[in-house]
PDB file of C-alpha atoms in Angstrom:
ATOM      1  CA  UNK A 107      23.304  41.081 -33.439  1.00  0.00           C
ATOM      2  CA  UNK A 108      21.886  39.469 -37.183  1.00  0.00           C
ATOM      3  CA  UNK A 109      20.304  36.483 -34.444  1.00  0.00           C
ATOM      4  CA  UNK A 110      18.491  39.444 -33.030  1.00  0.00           C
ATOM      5  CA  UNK A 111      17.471  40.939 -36.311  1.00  0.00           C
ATOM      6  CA  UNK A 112      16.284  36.959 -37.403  1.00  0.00           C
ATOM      7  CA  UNK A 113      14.601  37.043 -34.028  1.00  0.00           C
ATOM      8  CA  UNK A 114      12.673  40.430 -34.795  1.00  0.00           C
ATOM      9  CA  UNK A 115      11.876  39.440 -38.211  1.00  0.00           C
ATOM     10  CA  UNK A 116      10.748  36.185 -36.815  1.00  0.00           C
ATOM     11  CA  UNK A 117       7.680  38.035 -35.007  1.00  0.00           C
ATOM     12  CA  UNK A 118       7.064  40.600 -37.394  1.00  0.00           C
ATOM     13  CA  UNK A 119       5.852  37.545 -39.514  1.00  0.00           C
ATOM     14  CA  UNK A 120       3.883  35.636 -36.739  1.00  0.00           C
ATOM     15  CA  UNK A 121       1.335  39.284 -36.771  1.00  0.00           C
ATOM     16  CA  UNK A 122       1.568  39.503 -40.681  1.00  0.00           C
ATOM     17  CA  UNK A 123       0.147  35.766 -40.729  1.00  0.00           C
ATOM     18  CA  UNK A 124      -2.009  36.788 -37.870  1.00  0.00           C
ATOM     19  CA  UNK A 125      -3.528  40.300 -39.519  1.00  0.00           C
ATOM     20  CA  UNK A 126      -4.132  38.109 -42.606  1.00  0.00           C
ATOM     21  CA  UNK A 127      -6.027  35.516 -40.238  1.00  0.00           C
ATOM     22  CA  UNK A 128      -8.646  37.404 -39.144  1.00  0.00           C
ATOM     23  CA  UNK A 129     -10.158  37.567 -42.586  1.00  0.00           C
ATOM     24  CA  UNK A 130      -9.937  34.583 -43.698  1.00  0.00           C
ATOM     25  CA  UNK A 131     -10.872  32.956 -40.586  1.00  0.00           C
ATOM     26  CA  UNK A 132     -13.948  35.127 -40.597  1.00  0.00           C
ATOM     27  CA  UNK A 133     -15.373  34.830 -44.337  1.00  0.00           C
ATOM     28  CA  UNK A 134     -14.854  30.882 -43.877  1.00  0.00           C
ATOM     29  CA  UNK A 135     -17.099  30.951 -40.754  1.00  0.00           C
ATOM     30  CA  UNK A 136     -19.691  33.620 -41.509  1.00  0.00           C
ATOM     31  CA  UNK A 137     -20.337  32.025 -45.185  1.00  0.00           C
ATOM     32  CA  UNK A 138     -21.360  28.835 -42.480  1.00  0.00           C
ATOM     33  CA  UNK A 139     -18.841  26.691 -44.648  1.00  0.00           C
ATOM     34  CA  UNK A 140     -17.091  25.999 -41.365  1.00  0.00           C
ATOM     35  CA  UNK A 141     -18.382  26.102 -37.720  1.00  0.00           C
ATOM     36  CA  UNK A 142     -16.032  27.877 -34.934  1.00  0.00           C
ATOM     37  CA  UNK A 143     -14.947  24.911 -33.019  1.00  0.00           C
ATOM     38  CA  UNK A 144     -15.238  22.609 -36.113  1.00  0.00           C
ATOM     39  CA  UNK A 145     -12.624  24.530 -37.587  1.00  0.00           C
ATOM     40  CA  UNK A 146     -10.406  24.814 -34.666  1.00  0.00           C
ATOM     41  CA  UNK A 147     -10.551  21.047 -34.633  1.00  0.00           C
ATOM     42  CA  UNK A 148      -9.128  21.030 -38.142  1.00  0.00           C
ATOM     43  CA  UNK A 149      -6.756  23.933 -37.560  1.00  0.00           C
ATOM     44  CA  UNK A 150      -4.948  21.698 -34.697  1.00  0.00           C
ATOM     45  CA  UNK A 151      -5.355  18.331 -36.170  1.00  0.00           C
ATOM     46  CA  UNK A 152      -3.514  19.385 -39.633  1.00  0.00           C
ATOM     47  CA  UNK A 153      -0.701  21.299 -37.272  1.00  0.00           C
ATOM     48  CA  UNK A 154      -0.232  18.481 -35.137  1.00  0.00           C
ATOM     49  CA  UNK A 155       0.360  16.181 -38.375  1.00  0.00           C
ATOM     50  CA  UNK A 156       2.492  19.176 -40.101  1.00  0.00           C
ATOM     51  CA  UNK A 157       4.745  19.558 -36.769  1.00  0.00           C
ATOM     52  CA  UNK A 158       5.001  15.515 -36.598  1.00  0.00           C
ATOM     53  CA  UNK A 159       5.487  15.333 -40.708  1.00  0.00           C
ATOM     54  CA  UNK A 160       8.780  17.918 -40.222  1.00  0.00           C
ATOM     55  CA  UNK A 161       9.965  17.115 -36.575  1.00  0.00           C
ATOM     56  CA  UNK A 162      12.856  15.966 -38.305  1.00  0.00           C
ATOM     57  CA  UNK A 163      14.044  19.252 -39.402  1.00  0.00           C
ATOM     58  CA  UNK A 164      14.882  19.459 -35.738  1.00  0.00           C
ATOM     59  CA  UNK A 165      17.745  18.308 -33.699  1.00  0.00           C
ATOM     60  CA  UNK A 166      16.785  14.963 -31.871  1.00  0.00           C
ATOM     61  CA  UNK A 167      15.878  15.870 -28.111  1.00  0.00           C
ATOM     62  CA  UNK A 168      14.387  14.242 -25.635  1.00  0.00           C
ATOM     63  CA  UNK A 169      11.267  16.213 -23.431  1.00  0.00           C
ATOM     64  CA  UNK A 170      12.435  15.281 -20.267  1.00  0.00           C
ATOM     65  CA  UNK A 171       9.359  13.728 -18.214  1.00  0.00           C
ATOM     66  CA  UNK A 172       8.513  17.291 -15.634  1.00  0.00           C
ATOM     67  CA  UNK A 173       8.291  19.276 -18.559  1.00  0.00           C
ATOM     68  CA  UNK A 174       5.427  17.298 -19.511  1.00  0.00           C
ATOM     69  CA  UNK A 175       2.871  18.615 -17.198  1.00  0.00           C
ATOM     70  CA  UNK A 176       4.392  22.426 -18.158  1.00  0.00           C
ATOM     71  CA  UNK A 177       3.613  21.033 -22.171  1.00  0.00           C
ATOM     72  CA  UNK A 178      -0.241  20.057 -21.073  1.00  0.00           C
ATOM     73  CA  UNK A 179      -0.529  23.629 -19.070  1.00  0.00           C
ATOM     74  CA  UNK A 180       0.765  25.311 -22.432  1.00  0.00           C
ATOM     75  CA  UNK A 181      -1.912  23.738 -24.594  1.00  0.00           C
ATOM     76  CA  UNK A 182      -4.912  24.217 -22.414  1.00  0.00           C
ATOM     77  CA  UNK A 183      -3.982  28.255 -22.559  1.00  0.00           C
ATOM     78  CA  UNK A 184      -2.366  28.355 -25.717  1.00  0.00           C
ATOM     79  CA  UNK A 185      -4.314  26.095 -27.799  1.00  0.00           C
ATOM     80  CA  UNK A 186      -7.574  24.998 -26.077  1.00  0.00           C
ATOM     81  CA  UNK A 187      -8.836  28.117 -24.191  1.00  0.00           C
ATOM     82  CA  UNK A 188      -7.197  30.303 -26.781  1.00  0.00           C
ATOM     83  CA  UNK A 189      -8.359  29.156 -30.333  1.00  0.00           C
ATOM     84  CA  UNK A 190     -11.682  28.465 -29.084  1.00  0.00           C
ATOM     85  CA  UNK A 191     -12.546  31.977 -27.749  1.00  0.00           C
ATOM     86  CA  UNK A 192     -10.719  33.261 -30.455  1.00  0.00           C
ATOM     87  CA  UNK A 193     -12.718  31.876 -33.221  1.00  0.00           C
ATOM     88  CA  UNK A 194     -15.842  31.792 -32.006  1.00  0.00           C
ATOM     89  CA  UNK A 195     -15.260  35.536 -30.787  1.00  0.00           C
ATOM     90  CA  UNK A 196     -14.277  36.506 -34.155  1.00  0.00           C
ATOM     91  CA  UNK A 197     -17.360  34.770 -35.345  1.00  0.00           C
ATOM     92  CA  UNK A 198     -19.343  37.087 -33.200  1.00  0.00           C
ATOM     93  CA  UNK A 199     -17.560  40.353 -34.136  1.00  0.00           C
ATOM     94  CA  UNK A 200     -15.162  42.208 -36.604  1.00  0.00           C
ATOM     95  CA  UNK A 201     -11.647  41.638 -37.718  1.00  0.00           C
ATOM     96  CA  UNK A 202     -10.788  45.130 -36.838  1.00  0.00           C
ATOM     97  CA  UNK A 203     -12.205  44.957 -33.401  1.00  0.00           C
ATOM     98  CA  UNK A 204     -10.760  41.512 -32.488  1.00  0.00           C
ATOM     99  CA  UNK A 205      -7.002  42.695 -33.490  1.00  0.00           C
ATOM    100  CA  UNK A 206      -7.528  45.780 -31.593  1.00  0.00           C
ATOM    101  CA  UNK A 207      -8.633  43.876 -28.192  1.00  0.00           C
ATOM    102  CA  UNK A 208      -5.655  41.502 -28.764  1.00  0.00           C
ATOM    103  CA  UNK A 209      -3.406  44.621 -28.013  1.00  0.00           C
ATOM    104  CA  UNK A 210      -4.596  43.868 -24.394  1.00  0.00           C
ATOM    105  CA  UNK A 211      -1.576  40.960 -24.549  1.00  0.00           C
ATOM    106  CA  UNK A 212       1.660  43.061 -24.551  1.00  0.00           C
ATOM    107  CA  UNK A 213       0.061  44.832 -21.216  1.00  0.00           C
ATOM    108  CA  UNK A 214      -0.536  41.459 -19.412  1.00  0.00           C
ATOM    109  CA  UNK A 215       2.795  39.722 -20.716  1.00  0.00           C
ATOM    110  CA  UNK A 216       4.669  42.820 -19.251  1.00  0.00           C
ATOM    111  CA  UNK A 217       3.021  42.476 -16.247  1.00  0.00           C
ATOM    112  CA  UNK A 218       3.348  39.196 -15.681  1.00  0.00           C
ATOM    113  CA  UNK A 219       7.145  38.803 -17.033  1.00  0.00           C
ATOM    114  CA  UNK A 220       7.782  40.773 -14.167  1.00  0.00           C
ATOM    115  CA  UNK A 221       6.876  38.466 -11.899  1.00  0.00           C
ATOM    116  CA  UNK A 222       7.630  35.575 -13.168  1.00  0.00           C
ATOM    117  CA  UNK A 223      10.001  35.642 -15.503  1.00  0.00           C
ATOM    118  CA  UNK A 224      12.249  38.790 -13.566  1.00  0.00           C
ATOM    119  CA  UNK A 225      11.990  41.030 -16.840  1.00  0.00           C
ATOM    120  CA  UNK A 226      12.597  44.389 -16.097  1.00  0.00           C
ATOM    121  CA  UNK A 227       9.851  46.829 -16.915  1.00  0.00           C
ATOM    122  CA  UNK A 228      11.967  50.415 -18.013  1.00  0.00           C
ATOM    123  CA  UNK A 229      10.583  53.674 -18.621  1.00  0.00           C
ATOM    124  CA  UNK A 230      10.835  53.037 -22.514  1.00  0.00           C
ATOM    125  CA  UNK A 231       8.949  49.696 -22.307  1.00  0.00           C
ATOM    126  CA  UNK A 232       6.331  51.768 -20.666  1.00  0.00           C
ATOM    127  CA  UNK A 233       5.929  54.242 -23.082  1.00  0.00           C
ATOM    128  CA  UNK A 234       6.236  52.329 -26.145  1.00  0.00           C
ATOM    129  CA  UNK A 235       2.947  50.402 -24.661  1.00  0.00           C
ATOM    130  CA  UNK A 236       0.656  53.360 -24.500  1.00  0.00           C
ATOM    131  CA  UNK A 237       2.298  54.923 -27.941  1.00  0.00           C
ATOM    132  CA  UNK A 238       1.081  51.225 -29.482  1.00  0.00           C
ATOM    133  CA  UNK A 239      -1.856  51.318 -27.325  1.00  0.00           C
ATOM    134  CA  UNK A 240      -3.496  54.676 -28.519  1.00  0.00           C
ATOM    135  CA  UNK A 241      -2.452  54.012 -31.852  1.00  0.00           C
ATOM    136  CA  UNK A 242      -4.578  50.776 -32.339  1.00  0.00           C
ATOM    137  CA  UNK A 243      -7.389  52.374 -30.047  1.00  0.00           C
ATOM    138  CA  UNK A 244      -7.361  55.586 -32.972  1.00  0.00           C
ATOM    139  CA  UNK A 245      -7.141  52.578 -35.805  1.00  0.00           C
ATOM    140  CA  UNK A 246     -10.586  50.742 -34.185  1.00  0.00           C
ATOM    141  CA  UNK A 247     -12.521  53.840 -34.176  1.00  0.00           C
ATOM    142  CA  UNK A 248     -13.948  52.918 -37.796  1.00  0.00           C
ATOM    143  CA  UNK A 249     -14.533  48.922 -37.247  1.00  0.00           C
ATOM    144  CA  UNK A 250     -18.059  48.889 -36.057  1.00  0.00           C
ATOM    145  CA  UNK A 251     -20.058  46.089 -37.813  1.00  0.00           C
ATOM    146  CA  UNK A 252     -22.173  46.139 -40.478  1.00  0.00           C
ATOM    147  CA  UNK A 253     -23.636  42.721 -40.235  1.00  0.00           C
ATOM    148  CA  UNK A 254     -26.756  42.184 -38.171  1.00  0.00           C
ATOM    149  CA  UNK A 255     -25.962  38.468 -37.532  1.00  0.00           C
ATOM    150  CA  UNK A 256     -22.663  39.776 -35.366  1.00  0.00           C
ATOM    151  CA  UNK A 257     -22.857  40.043 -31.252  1.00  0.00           C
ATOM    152  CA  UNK A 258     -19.785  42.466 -31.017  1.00  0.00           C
ATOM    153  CA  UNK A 259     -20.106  42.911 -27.175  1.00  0.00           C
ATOM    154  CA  UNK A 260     -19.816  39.331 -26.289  1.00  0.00           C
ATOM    155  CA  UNK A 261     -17.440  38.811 -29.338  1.00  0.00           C
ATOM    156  CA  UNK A 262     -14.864  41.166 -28.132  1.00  0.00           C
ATOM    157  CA  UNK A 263     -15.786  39.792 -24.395  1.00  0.00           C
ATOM    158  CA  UNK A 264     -14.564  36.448 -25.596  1.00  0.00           C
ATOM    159  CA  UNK A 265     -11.560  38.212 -27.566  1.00  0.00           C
ATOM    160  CA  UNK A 266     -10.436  39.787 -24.162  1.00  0.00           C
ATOM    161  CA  UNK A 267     -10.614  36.386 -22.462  1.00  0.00           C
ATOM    162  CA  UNK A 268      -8.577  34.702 -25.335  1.00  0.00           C
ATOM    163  CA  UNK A 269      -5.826  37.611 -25.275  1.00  0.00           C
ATOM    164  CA  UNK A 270      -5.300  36.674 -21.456  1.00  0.00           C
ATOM    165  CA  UNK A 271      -4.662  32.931 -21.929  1.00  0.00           C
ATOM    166  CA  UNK A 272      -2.819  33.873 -25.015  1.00  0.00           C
ATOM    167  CA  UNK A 273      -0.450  35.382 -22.497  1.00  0.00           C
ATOM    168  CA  UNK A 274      -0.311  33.254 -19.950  1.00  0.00           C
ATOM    169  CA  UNK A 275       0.882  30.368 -22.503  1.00  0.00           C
ATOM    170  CA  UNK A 276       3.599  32.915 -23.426  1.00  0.00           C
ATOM    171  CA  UNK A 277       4.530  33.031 -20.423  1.00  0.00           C
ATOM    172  CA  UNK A 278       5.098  29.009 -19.808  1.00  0.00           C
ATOM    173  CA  UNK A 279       6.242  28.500 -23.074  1.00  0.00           C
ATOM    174  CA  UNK A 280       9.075  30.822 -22.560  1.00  0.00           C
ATOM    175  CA  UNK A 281      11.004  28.931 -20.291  1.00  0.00           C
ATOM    176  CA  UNK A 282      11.009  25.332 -22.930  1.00  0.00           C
ATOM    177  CA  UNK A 283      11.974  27.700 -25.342  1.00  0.00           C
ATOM    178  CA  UNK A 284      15.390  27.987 -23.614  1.00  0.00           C
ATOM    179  CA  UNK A 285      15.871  24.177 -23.645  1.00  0.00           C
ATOM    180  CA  UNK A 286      14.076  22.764 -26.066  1.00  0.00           C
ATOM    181  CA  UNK A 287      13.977  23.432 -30.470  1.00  0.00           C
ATOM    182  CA  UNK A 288      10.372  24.700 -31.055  1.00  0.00           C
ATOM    183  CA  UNK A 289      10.083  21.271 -33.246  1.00  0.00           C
ATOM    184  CA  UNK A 290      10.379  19.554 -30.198  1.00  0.00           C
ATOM    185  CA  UNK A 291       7.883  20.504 -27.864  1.00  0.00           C
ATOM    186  CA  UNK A 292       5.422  22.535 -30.006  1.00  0.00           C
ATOM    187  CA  UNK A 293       4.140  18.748 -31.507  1.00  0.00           C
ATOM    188  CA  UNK A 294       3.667  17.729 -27.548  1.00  0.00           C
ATOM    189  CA  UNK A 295       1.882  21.119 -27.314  1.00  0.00           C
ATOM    190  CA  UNK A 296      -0.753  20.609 -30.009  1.00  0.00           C
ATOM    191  CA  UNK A 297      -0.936  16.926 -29.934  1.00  0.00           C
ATOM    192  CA  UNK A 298      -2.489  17.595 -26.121  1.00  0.00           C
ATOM    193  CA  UNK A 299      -4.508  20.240 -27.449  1.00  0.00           C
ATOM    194  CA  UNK A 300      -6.068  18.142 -30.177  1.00  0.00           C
ATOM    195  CA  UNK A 301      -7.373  16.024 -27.751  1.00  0.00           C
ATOM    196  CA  UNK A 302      -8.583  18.790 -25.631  1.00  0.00           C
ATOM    197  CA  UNK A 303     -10.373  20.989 -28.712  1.00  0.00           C
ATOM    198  CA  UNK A 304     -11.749  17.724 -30.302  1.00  0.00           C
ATOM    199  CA  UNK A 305     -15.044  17.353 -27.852  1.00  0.00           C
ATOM    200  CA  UNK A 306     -15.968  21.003 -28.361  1.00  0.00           C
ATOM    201  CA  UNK A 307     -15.532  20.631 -32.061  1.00  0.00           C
ATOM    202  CA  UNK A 308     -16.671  17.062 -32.943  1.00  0.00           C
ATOM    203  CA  UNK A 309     -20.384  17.627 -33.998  1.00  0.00           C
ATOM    204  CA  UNK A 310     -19.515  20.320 -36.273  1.00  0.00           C
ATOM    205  CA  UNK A 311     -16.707  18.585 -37.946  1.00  0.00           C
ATOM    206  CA  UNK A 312     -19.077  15.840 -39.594  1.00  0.00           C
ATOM    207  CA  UNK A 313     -22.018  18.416 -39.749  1.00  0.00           C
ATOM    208  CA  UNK A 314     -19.500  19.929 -42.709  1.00  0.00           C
ATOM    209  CA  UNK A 315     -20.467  20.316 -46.639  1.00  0.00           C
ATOM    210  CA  UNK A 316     -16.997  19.933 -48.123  1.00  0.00           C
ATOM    211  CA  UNK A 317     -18.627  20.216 -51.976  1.00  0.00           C
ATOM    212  CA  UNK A 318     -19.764  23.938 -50.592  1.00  0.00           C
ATOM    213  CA  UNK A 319     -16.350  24.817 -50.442  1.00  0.00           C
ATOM    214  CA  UNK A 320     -14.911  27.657 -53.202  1.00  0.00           C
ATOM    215  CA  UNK A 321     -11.619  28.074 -54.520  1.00  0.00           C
ATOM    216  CA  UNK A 322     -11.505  30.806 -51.849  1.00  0.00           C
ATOM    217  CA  UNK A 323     -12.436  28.913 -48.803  1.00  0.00           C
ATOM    218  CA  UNK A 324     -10.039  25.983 -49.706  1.00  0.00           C
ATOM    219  CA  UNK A 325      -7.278  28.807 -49.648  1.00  0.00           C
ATOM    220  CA  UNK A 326      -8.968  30.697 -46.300  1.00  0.00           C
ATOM    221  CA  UNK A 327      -8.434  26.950 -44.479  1.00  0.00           C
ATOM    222  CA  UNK A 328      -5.278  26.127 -45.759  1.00  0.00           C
ATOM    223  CA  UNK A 329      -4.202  30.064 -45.556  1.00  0.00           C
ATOM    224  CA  UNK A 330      -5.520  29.007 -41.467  1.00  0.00           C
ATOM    225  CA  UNK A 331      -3.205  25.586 -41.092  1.00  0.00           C
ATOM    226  CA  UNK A 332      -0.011  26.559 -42.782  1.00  0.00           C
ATOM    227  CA  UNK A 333      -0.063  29.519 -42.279  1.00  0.00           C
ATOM    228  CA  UNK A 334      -1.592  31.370 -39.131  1.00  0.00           C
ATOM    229  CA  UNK A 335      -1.264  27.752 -37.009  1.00  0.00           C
ATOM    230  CA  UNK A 336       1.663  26.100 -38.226  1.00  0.00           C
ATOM    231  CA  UNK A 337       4.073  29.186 -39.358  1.00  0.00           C
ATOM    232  CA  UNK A 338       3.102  31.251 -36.747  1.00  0.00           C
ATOM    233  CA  UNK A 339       3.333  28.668 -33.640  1.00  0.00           C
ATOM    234  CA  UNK A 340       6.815  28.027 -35.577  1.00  0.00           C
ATOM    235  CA  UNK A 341       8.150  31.447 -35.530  1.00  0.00           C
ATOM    236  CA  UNK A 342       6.903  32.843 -32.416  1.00  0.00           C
ATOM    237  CA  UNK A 343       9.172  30.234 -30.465  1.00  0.00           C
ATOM    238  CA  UNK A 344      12.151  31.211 -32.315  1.00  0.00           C
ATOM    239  CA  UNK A 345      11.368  34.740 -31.589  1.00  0.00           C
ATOM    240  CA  UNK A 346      11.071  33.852 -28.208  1.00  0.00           C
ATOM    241  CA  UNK A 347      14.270  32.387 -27.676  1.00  0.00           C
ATOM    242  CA  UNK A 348      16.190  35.395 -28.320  1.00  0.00           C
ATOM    243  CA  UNK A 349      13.729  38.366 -27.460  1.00  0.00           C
ATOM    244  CA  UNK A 350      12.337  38.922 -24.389  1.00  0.00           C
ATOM    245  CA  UNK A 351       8.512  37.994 -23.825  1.00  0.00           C
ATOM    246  CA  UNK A 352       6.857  41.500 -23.478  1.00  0.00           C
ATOM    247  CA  UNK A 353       9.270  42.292 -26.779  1.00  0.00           C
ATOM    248  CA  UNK A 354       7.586  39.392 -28.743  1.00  0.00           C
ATOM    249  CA  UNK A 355       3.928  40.302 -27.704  1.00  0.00           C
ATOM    250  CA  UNK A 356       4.412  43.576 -28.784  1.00  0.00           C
ATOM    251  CA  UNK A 357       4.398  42.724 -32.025  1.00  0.00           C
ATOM    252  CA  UNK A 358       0.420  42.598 -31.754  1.00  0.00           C
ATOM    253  CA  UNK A 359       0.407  46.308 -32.047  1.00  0.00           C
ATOM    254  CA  UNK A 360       0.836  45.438 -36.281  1.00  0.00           C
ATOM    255  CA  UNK A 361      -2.208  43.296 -36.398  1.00  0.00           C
ATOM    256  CA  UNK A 362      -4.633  45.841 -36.748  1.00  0.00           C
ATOM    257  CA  UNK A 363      -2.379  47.899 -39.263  1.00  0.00           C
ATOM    258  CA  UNK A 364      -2.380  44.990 -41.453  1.00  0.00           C
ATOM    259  CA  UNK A 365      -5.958  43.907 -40.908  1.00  0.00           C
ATOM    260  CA  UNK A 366      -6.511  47.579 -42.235  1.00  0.00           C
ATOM    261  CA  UNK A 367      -4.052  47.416 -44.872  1.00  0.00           C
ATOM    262  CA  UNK A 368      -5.556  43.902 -46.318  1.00  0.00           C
ATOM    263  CA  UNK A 369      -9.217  45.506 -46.262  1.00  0.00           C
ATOM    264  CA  UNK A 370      -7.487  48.485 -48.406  1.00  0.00           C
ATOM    265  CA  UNK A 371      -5.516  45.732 -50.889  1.00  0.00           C
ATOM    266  CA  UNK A 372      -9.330  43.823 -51.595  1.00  0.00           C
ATOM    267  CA  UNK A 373     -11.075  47.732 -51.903  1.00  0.00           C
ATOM    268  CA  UNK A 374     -13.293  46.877 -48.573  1.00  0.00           C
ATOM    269  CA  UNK A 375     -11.493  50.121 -46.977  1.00  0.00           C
ATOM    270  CA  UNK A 376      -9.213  53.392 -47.877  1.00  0.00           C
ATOM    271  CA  UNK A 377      -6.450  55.107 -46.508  1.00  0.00           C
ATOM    272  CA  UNK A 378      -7.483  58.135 -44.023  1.00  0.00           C
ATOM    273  CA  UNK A 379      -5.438  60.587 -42.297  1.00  0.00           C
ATOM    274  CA  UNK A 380      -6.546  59.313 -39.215  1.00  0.00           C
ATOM    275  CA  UNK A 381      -5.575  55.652 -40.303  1.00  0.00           C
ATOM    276  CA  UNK A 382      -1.766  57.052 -41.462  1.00  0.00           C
ATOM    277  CA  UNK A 383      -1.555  58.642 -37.385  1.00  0.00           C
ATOM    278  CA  UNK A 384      -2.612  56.086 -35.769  1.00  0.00           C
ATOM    279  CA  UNK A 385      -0.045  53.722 -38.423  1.00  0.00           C
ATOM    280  CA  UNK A 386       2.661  55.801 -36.949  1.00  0.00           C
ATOM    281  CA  UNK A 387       1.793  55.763 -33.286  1.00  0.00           C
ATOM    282  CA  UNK A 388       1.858  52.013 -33.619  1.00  0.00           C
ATOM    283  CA  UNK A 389       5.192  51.498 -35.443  1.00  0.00           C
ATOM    284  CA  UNK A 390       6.283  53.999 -32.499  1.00  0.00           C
ATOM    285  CA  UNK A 391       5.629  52.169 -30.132  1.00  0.00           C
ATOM    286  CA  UNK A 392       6.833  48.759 -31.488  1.00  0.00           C
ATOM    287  CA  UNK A 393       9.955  50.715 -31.754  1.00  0.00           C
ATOM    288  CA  UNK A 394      10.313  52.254 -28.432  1.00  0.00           C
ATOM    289  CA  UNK A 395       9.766  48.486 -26.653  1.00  0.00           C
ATOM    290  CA  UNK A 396      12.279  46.559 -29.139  1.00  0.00           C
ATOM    291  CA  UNK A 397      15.146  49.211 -28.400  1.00  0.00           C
ATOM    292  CA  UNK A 398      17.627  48.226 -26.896  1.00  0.00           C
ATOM    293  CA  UNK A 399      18.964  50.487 -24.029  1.00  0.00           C
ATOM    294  CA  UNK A 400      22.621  51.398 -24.771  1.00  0.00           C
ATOM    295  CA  UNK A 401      24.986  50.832 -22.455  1.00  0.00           C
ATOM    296  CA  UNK A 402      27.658  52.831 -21.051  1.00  0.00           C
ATOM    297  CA  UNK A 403      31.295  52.398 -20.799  1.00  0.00           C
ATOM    298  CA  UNK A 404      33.803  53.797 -17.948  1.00  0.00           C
TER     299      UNK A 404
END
């Protein structure tokens, strides 16, 4: 039972660091410090020398040489495809509206899980995902842009696209997670993806102006790294190995609640009845899918 509550705390932090993201990501790309795919370059380069730097912390396993291909699949969905039409998406459109698309994940992880992985999809699952559902549809209602330079249609377009391969490489990366410590495979996983993210991202890397950089954008890109790459890609395995998938994705439902309760913390937003509802409906619904279903004795 207290693995399960690690497990559950485990993913509540991989959508705190996430919520947090979206800000920072966006103020370090909007203030043109930092290109989209530029940054993504930098965001997987530091991780991959971060997850070689600690692999020690994990036990000493060898990948064995099938799993390989499986590793490569993970990091074109969940590294490649993913951070790139994730951050060039969010360049495009708001914080609010790209952690209310990524809701779209728990739907598709459910859907495939059932298929692939033999997860059963109950009644309660079911509900819990249109409780979370219309709760961060209510929260989005406010999160239209106010910057003319933003292209929120094909932003969120590109969102949508990243929440899909974001849960398809849940999906693959569930089954290593049952043989392999997250140290060991996730440096495989963004050591591929490095090489795969570093042609979109090369001619904005040396087209940077590191002397522009603010207190506040150092901390935004390291904030990025260690936090919302390394932590999270950390934590979500462990989650993984002890929750089901559709359970772990659900989580997403708290990214817009703490995108919204960030914006309140820096004075950019305010609390609303309509906010506190839609709070509620979302903490619902995270509730109803993480429930376990009791079971009955003769």
């Amino acid at each position: 039972m207290k693995t399960r509550y690690w497990a559950l705390l485990a993913a509540l932090m991989v959508q705190v660091l996430y919520g947090l993201n979206y800000t920072f990501a966006k103020d370090v790309m909007v203030g043109g410090f930092i290109k989209p795919f530029g940054f993504i370059v930098i965001r997987v380069g530091a991780a991959v020398a971060l997850f070689w730097m600690f692999s020690f912390l994990g036990p000493k396993e060898k990948i064995e040489k099938k799993d390989f291909l499986t590793l490569f699949y993970a990091a074109v969905f969940g590294v490649a495809t993913n951070m790139l039409l994730f951050f060039k998406g969010l360049e495009l459109t708001t914080p609010i509206h790209a952690s209310v698309i990524m809701i779209i994940s728990p739907i598709i992880v459910l859907i495939l899980s059932s298929f692939y992985l033999g997860e059963k999809i109950t009644r309660l699952k079911v509900l819990g995902v249109i409780f979370g559902f219309a709760g961060a549809t209510i929260l989005t209602v406010y999160g239209r842009s106010a910057s003319p330079a933003d292209n929120v249609f094909l932003g969120n377009i590109m969102i949508l696209l990243n929440a899909i391969s974001y849960s398809i490489y849940i999906i693959i990366v569930k089954k290593l997670t049952y043989k392999y410590h997250p140290f060991t495979f996730i440096r495989w996983l963004f050591l591929f993806g490095f090489f795969l993210v570093l042609p979109f991202g090369y001619n904005q890397i040396i087209a940077i102006n590191i002397a522009s950089f603010t207190p506040y954008i150092w901390f935004s890109v390291v904030f990025v790294v260690v936090g919302a790459t390394f932590g999270t890609y950390l934590l979500n395995p462990l989650a993984l190995r002890h929750l089901k998938a559709s359970t772990v994705t659900v989580f997403i439902y708290l990214q817009p609640l703490i995108a919204g309760i960030y914006a309140v913390i820096v004075g950019s937003d305010a609390v609303t009845s309509v906010k506190l509802i839609a709070s509620s409906l979302i903490f619902f619904g995270v509730y109803l899918v993480t429930k376990k279903p009791k079971v009955l004795h003769a």
